[in-house]
Amino acid sequence: MCRLRFTGVLHTWGFALYLASTDSYRDNILPSGLPAGAPEEALDCAGDLYLNTLAPAIRVPTGLVVLVGPPASGKTSFVRALIARRQIDAEAVVSSDEIRAELFGTSPAEAVSDAADARIFEERDHRIAARLAAGQTAVAESTNVTPQARARLIAIARHFNAPVTMLRFNPDVTDLLQQYTERGRTDLTAADVRAYASIMTRDAGADQLRSEGATTVHDVPGRRQATTPAEAAAHFSFA
């Protein structure tokens, strides 16, 4: 993908990007140098530039961003990469799991009930509405694999005339179960994950999401495409 070299000047690194069209490498340089002096950081920067040369970043307008995908499909890792890359603020992310922990962190038994879900999603809706009312982007981080879950979010966006961008996370079941195992989650079983994946396949295709009111729909690359969360984040830019 890229080759890194030391130029002989402190904190200045050069690199060459691979061009498949000519089967050769093109020399480049990092104008900002290398802040911490670690070659790994320079490689990260070079990798970002390589990805940007492959395709222009998908522009996500200010509005509601709905993440759609089963548990363990990579949504949280993707969001963390966006925050780490300073593409979005941490405050933009409205996570139902985080709200659940805020409200019921010391009482896990109370967190699993219809009453608890009602409180959690009421608070989520309030936070999303507050950001949209202020003209800011809100990222709804929950599974959102059912039409009912998405309809509630779309209704909020319509109230504020905000565009709705839906980002799909749809790994194959083998990759999904492997990621579930790696995360060591105890709140779900493998059967639960398979059930979510089945619903995703049935009820969350791109055409279905558009018919429900999504302004745009994009698939987020993942393990099946040999793409890391940071590389996936580089495919997008946020207004």
mmCIF file of C-alpha atoms in Angstrom:
data_model
loop_
_atom_site.group_PDB
_atom_site.id
_atom_site.type_symbol
_atom_site.label_atom_id
_atom_site.label_comp_id
_atom_site.label_asym_id
_atom_site.label_seq_id
_atom_site.Cartn_x
_atom_site.Cartn_y
_atom_site.Cartn_z
ATOM 1 C CA MET A 1 0.000 0.000 0.000
ATOM 2 C CA CYS A 2 2.712 2.504 0.998
ATOM 3 C CA ARG A 3 6.391 2.731 1.858
ATOM 4 C CA LEU A 4 7.742 4.976 4.612
ATOM 5 C CA ARG A 5 11.226 6.477 4.651
ATOM 6 C CA PHE A 6 13.182 8.816 6.914
ATOM 7 C CA THR A 7 14.299 11.921 5.019
ATOM 8 C CA GLY A 8 17.209 12.791 7.302
ATOM 9 C CA VAL A 9 15.382 15.808 8.726
ATOM 10 C CA LEU A 10 13.987 15.573 12.245
ATOM 11 C CA HIS A 11 10.251 14.811 12.292
ATOM 12 C CA THR A 12 10.055 14.796 8.510
ATOM 13 C CA TRP A 13 8.966 11.601 6.832
ATOM 14 C CA GLY A 14 8.453 10.779 3.219
ATOM 15 C CA PHE A 15 6.382 7.990 1.803
ATOM 16 C CA ALA A 16 5.460 6.472 -1.516
ATOM 17 C CA LEU A 17 1.908 5.475 -2.402
ATOM 18 C CA TYR A 18 1.254 2.468 -4.589
ATOM 19 C CA LEU A 19 -0.488 3.127 -7.918
ATOM 20 C CA ALA A 20 -2.157 0.015 -9.265
ATOM 21 C CA SER A 21 -2.647 1.602 -12.680
ATOM 22 C CA THR A 22 1.116 1.757 -13.277
ATOM 23 C CA ASP A 23 2.238 -0.908 -10.777
ATOM 24 C CA SER A 24 4.595 1.628 -9.245
ATOM 25 C CA TYR A 25 5.023 3.877 -6.211
ATOM 26 C CA ARG A 26 4.601 7.664 -6.228
ATOM 27 C CA ASP A 27 6.754 9.702 -3.836
ATOM 28 C CA ASN A 28 4.986 12.017 -1.388
ATOM 29 C CA ILE A 29 5.854 13.859 1.815
ATOM 30 C CA LEU A 30 4.065 14.639 5.051
ATOM 31 C CA PRO A 31 4.220 18.447 5.265
ATOM 32 C CA SER A 32 3.335 18.438 8.952
ATOM 33 C CA GLY A 33 6.139 16.064 9.852
ATOM 34 C CA LEU A 34 5.725 13.448 12.514
ATOM 35 C CA PRO A 35 4.458 14.914 15.819
ATOM 36 C CA ALA A 36 5.569 12.131 18.175
ATOM 37 C CA GLY A 37 8.422 10.709 16.156
ATOM 38 C CA ALA A 38 6.863 7.244 15.850
ATOM 39 C CA PRO A 39 6.920 5.682 12.377
ATOM 40 C CA GLU A 40 3.591 3.986 13.132
ATOM 41 C CA GLU A 41 1.902 7.397 13.236
ATOM 42 C CA ALA A 42 3.413 8.366 9.910
ATOM 43 C CA LEU A 43 2.150 5.121 8.405
ATOM 44 C CA ASP A 44 -1.337 5.908 9.699
ATOM 45 C CA CYS A 45 -1.220 9.299 7.989
ATOM 46 C CA ALA A 46 0.100 7.765 4.801
ATOM 47 C CA GLY A 47 -2.614 5.136 4.917
ATOM 48 C CA ASP A 48 -5.273 7.819 5.234
ATOM 49 C CA LEU A 49 -3.912 9.599 2.185
ATOM 50 C CA TYR A 50 -3.828 6.309 0.291
ATOM 51 C CA LEU A 51 -7.493 5.702 1.062
ATOM 52 C CA ASN A 52 -8.371 9.223 0.000
ATOM 53 C CA THR A 53 -6.678 8.652 -3.351
ATOM 54 C CA LEU A 54 -8.817 5.579 -3.985
ATOM 55 C CA ALA A 55 -12.132 7.389 -3.783
ATOM 56 C CA PRO A 56 -13.425 10.739 -2.603
ATOM 57 C CA ALA A 57 -14.883 10.742 0.889
ATOM 58 C CA ILE A 58 -18.631 10.395 1.110
ATOM 59 C CA ARG A 59 -20.003 13.696 2.372
ATOM 60 C CA VAL A 60 -22.515 13.355 5.209
ATOM 61 C CA PRO A 61 -24.637 16.496 5.652
ATOM 62 C CA THR A 62 -25.524 18.020 8.993
ATOM 63 C CA GLY A 63 -28.616 16.228 10.259
ATOM 64 C CA LEU A 64 -29.549 12.836 11.650
ATOM 65 C CA VAL A 65 -27.171 9.933 11.067
ATOM 66 C CA VAL A 66 -28.737 6.552 11.820
ATOM 67 C CA LEU A 67 -26.454 3.555 12.278
ATOM 68 C CA VAL A 68 -28.173 0.340 11.195
ATOM 69 C CA GLY A 69 -26.704 -3.037 12.078
ATOM 70 C CA PRO A 70 -26.866 -6.052 14.389
ATOM 71 C CA PRO A 71 -24.963 -6.143 17.681
ATOM 72 C CA ALA A 72 -21.210 -6.701 17.148
ATOM 73 C CA SER A 73 -21.400 -5.476 13.548
ATOM 74 C CA GLY A 74 -18.848 -2.706 14.161
ATOM 75 C CA LYS A 75 -20.992 0.357 14.870
ATOM 76 C CA THR A 76 -19.290 1.360 18.109
ATOM 77 C CA SER A 77 -15.783 0.781 16.725
ATOM 78 C CA PHE A 78 -16.661 2.925 13.710
ATOM 79 C CA VAL A 79 -17.987 5.739 15.896
ATOM 80 C CA ARG A 80 -14.889 5.624 18.088
ATOM 81 C CA ALA A 81 -12.734 5.907 14.982
ATOM 82 C CA LEU A 82 -14.709 8.941 13.807
ATOM 83 C CA ILE A 83 -14.176 10.593 17.185
ATOM 84 C CA ALA A 84 -10.484 9.673 17.315
ATOM 85 C CA ARG A 85 -10.007 11.158 13.845
ATOM 86 C CA ARG A 86 -11.908 14.285 14.972
ATOM 87 C CA GLN A 87 -14.465 13.849 12.223
ATOM 88 C CA ILE A 88 -17.272 14.209 14.755
ATOM 89 C CA ASP A 89 -17.496 15.354 18.370
ATOM 90 C CA ALA A 90 -18.147 12.758 21.041
ATOM 91 C CA GLU A 91 -21.244 14.753 22.016
ATOM 92 C CA ALA A 92 -22.746 14.072 18.586
ATOM 93 C CA VAL A 93 -23.139 10.375 19.376
ATOM 94 C CA VAL A 94 -26.358 9.396 21.124
ATOM 95 C CA SER A 95 -25.960 5.784 22.209
ATOM 96 C CA SER A 96 -28.836 3.829 23.709
ATOM 97 C CA ASP A 97 -26.331 1.510 25.422
ATOM 98 C CA GLU A 98 -24.569 4.445 27.065
ATOM 99 C CA ILE A 99 -27.874 5.932 28.187
ATOM 100 C CA ARG A 100 -28.851 2.565 29.642
ATOM 101 C CA ALA A 101 -25.576 2.509 31.593
ATOM 102 C CA GLU A 102 -26.113 6.086 32.779
ATOM 103 C CA LEU A 103 -29.614 5.371 34.035
ATOM 104 C CA PHE A 104 -29.208 1.827 35.337
ATOM 105 C CA GLY A 105 -25.478 1.203 35.614
ATOM 106 C CA THR A 106 -25.662 0.100 39.237
ATOM 107 C CA SER A 107 -28.892 -1.850 38.807
ATOM 108 C CA PRO A 108 -28.523 -4.145 35.791
ATOM 109 C CA ALA A 109 -31.685 -6.073 36.694
ATOM 110 C CA GLU A 110 -33.726 -2.886 36.370
ATOM 111 C CA ALA A 111 -32.178 -2.107 32.989
ATOM 112 C CA VAL A 112 -33.936 -4.985 31.224
ATOM 113 C CA SER A 113 -37.641 -4.239 31.180
ATOM 114 C CA ASP A 114 -40.225 -2.484 29.053
ATOM 115 C CA ALA A 115 -40.281 0.416 31.506
ATOM 116 C CA ALA A 116 -36.506 0.764 31.303
ATOM 117 C CA ASP A 117 -36.570 0.713 27.504
ATOM 118 C CA ALA A 118 -39.220 3.435 27.515
ATOM 119 C CA ARG A 119 -37.040 5.672 29.698
ATOM 120 C CA ILE A 120 -33.930 4.990 27.658
ATOM 121 C CA PHE A 121 -35.483 5.790 24.301
ATOM 122 C CA GLU A 122 -37.326 8.807 25.641
ATOM 123 C CA GLU A 123 -33.984 10.207 26.803
ATOM 124 C CA ARG A 124 -32.361 9.274 23.496
ATOM 125 C CA ASP A 125 -35.071 11.056 21.535
ATOM 126 C CA HIS A 126 -34.703 14.128 23.748
ATOM 127 C CA ARG A 127 -30.946 14.315 23.130
ATOM 128 C CA ILE A 128 -31.317 13.831 19.385
ATOM 129 C CA ALA A 129 -34.023 16.493 19.186
ATOM 130 C CA ALA A 130 -31.868 18.942 21.145
ATOM 131 C CA ARG A 131 -28.980 18.575 18.717
ATOM 132 C CA LEU A 132 -31.137 18.817 15.608
ATOM 133 C CA ALA A 133 -32.899 21.881 17.024
ATOM 134 C CA ALA A 134 -29.476 23.509 17.427
ATOM 135 C CA GLY A 135 -28.553 22.718 13.824
ATOM 136 C CA GLN A 136 -26.053 20.049 14.853
ATOM 137 C CA THR A 137 -25.527 16.494 13.682
ATOM 138 C CA ALA A 138 -26.851 13.683 15.859
ATOM 139 C CA VAL A 139 -25.591 10.126 15.406
ATOM 140 C CA ALA A 140 -28.131 7.553 16.614
ATOM 141 C CA GLU A 141 -26.088 4.577 17.763
ATOM 142 C CA SER A 142 -28.309 1.568 18.344
ATOM 143 C CA THR A 143 -29.218 -1.474 16.255
ATOM 144 C CA ASN A 144 -32.113 0.175 14.356
ATOM 145 C CA VAL A 145 -32.676 -2.987 12.319
ATOM 146 C CA THR A 146 -36.493 -2.829 12.503
ATOM 147 C CA PRO A 147 -38.728 -0.415 10.574
ATOM 148 C CA GLN A 148 -40.433 0.576 13.835
ATOM 149 C CA ALA A 149 -37.174 1.684 15.430
ATOM 150 C CA ARG A 150 -36.224 3.721 12.377
ATOM 151 C CA ALA A 151 -39.666 5.297 11.983
ATOM 152 C CA ARG A 152 -39.352 6.872 15.430
ATOM 153 C CA LEU A 153 -36.029 8.453 14.482
ATOM 154 C CA ILE A 154 -37.180 9.583 11.050
ATOM 155 C CA ALA A 155 -40.169 11.330 12.634
ATOM 156 C CA ILE A 156 -37.836 13.379 14.840
ATOM 157 C CA ALA A 157 -35.703 14.376 11.856
ATOM 158 C CA ARG A 158 -38.749 15.410 9.840
ATOM 159 C CA HIS A 159 -39.908 17.639 12.685
ATOM 160 C CA PHE A 160 -36.705 19.636 12.250
ATOM 161 C CA ASN A 161 -36.503 19.271 8.449
ATOM 162 C CA ALA A 162 -33.189 17.491 8.908
ATOM 163 C CA PRO A 163 -31.789 15.090 6.312
ATOM 164 C CA VAL A 164 -31.467 11.458 7.353
ATOM 165 C CA THR A 165 -28.296 9.578 6.448
ATOM 166 C CA MET A 166 -28.396 5.856 7.156
ATOM 167 C CA LEU A 167 -25.155 3.911 7.456
ATOM 168 C CA ARG A 168 -25.526 0.137 7.117
ATOM 169 C CA PHE A 169 -23.286 -2.357 8.921
ATOM 170 C CA ASN A 170 -23.966 -5.740 7.379
ATOM 171 C CA PRO A 171 -21.150 -8.282 7.835
ATOM 172 C CA ASP A 172 -21.849 -11.885 6.915
ATOM 173 C CA VAL A 173 -22.966 -14.097 9.788
ATOM 174 C CA THR A 174 -19.578 -15.804 10.146
ATOM 175 C CA ASP A 175 -17.768 -12.484 10.614
ATOM 176 C CA LEU A 176 -20.550 -11.209 12.852
ATOM 177 C CA LEU A 177 -20.316 -14.180 15.200
ATOM 178 C CA GLN A 178 -16.525 -13.931 15.263
ATOM 179 C CA GLN A 179 -16.748 -10.268 16.243
ATOM 180 C CA TYR A 180 -19.354 -11.136 18.879
ATOM 181 C CA THR A 181 -16.998 -13.745 20.338
ATOM 182 C CA GLU A 182 -14.038 -11.351 20.301
ATOM 183 C CA ARG A 183 -16.000 -8.703 22.189
ATOM 184 C CA GLY A 184 -16.912 -11.154 24.963
ATOM 185 C CA ARG A 185 -20.425 -9.782 25.333
ATOM 186 C CA THR A 186 -22.508 -11.387 28.061
ATOM 187 C CA ASP A 187 -25.747 -9.494 27.496
ATOM 188 C CA LEU A 188 -26.488 -11.388 24.266
ATOM 189 C CA THR A 189 -26.259 -14.966 23.066
ATOM 190 C CA ALA A 190 -25.056 -16.139 19.674
ATOM 191 C CA ALA A 191 -28.684 -16.982 18.886
ATOM 192 C CA ASP A 192 -29.647 -13.372 19.634
ATOM 193 C CA VAL A 193 -26.995 -12.120 17.238
ATOM 194 C CA ARG A 194 -28.208 -14.476 14.507
ATOM 195 C CA ALA A 195 -31.770 -13.260 15.050
ATOM 196 C CA TYR A 196 -30.704 -9.621 14.670
ATOM 197 C CA ALA A 197 -28.805 -10.524 11.506
ATOM 198 C CA SER A 198 -31.893 -12.204 10.085
ATOM 199 C CA ILE A 199 -33.997 -9.117 10.766
ATOM 200 C CA MET A 200 -31.317 -6.960 9.162
ATOM 201 C CA THR A 201 -31.420 -9.061 6.004
ATOM 202 C CA ARG A 202 -35.205 -9.028 5.863
ATOM 203 C CA ASP A 203 -36.023 -5.468 6.911
ATOM 204 C CA ALA A 204 -32.995 -3.229 6.395
ATOM 205 C CA GLY A 205 -31.990 -3.372 2.754
ATOM 206 C CA ALA A 206 -30.888 -0.127 1.129
ATOM 207 C CA ASP A 207 -34.077 0.199 -0.938
ATOM 208 C CA GLN A 208 -36.193 -0.420 2.150
ATOM 209 C CA LEU A 209 -34.392 2.315 4.073
ATOM 210 C CA ARG A 210 -34.891 4.792 1.249
ATOM 211 C CA SER A 211 -38.577 3.951 1.035
ATOM 212 C CA GLU A 212 -38.915 4.704 4.749
ATOM 213 C CA GLY A 213 -37.529 8.197 4.318
ATOM 214 C CA ALA A 214 -33.746 8.000 4.395
ATOM 215 C CA THR A 215 -32.217 10.790 2.344
ATOM 216 C CA THR A 216 -29.137 8.716 1.569
ATOM 217 C CA VAL A 217 -27.970 5.191 2.440
ATOM 218 C CA HIS A 218 -24.360 4.009 2.522
ATOM 219 C CA ASP A 219 -22.766 0.678 3.407
ATOM 220 C CA VAL A 220 -19.850 0.896 5.836
ATOM 221 C CA PRO A 221 -17.010 -1.488 4.879
ATOM 222 C CA GLY A 222 -15.714 -3.877 7.500
ATOM 223 C CA ARG A 223 -13.939 -7.176 8.007
ATOM 224 C CA ARG A 224 -15.351 -8.731 4.839
ATOM 225 C CA GLN A 225 -13.658 -5.945 2.864
ATOM 226 C CA ALA A 226 -10.476 -6.222 4.992
ATOM 227 C CA THR A 227 -11.161 -2.700 6.249
ATOM 228 C CA THR A 228 -10.356 -1.479 9.759
ATOM 229 C CA PRO A 229 -12.671 0.947 11.612
ATOM 230 C CA ALA A 230 -10.194 3.786 11.003
ATOM 231 C CA GLU A 231 -10.074 2.974 7.300
ATOM 232 C CA ALA A 232 -13.871 2.819 7.162
ATOM 233 C CA ALA A 233 -14.093 6.197 8.899
ATOM 234 C CA ALA A 234 -11.784 7.665 6.261
ATOM 235 C CA HIS A 235 -14.428 6.899 3.635
ATOM 236 C CA PHE A 236 -16.686 9.571 5.122
ATOM 237 C CA SER A 237 -16.538 13.272 5.888
ATOM 238 C CA PHE A 238 -19.035 15.127 8.047
ATOM 239 C CA ALA A 239 -20.319 18.648 7.539
#
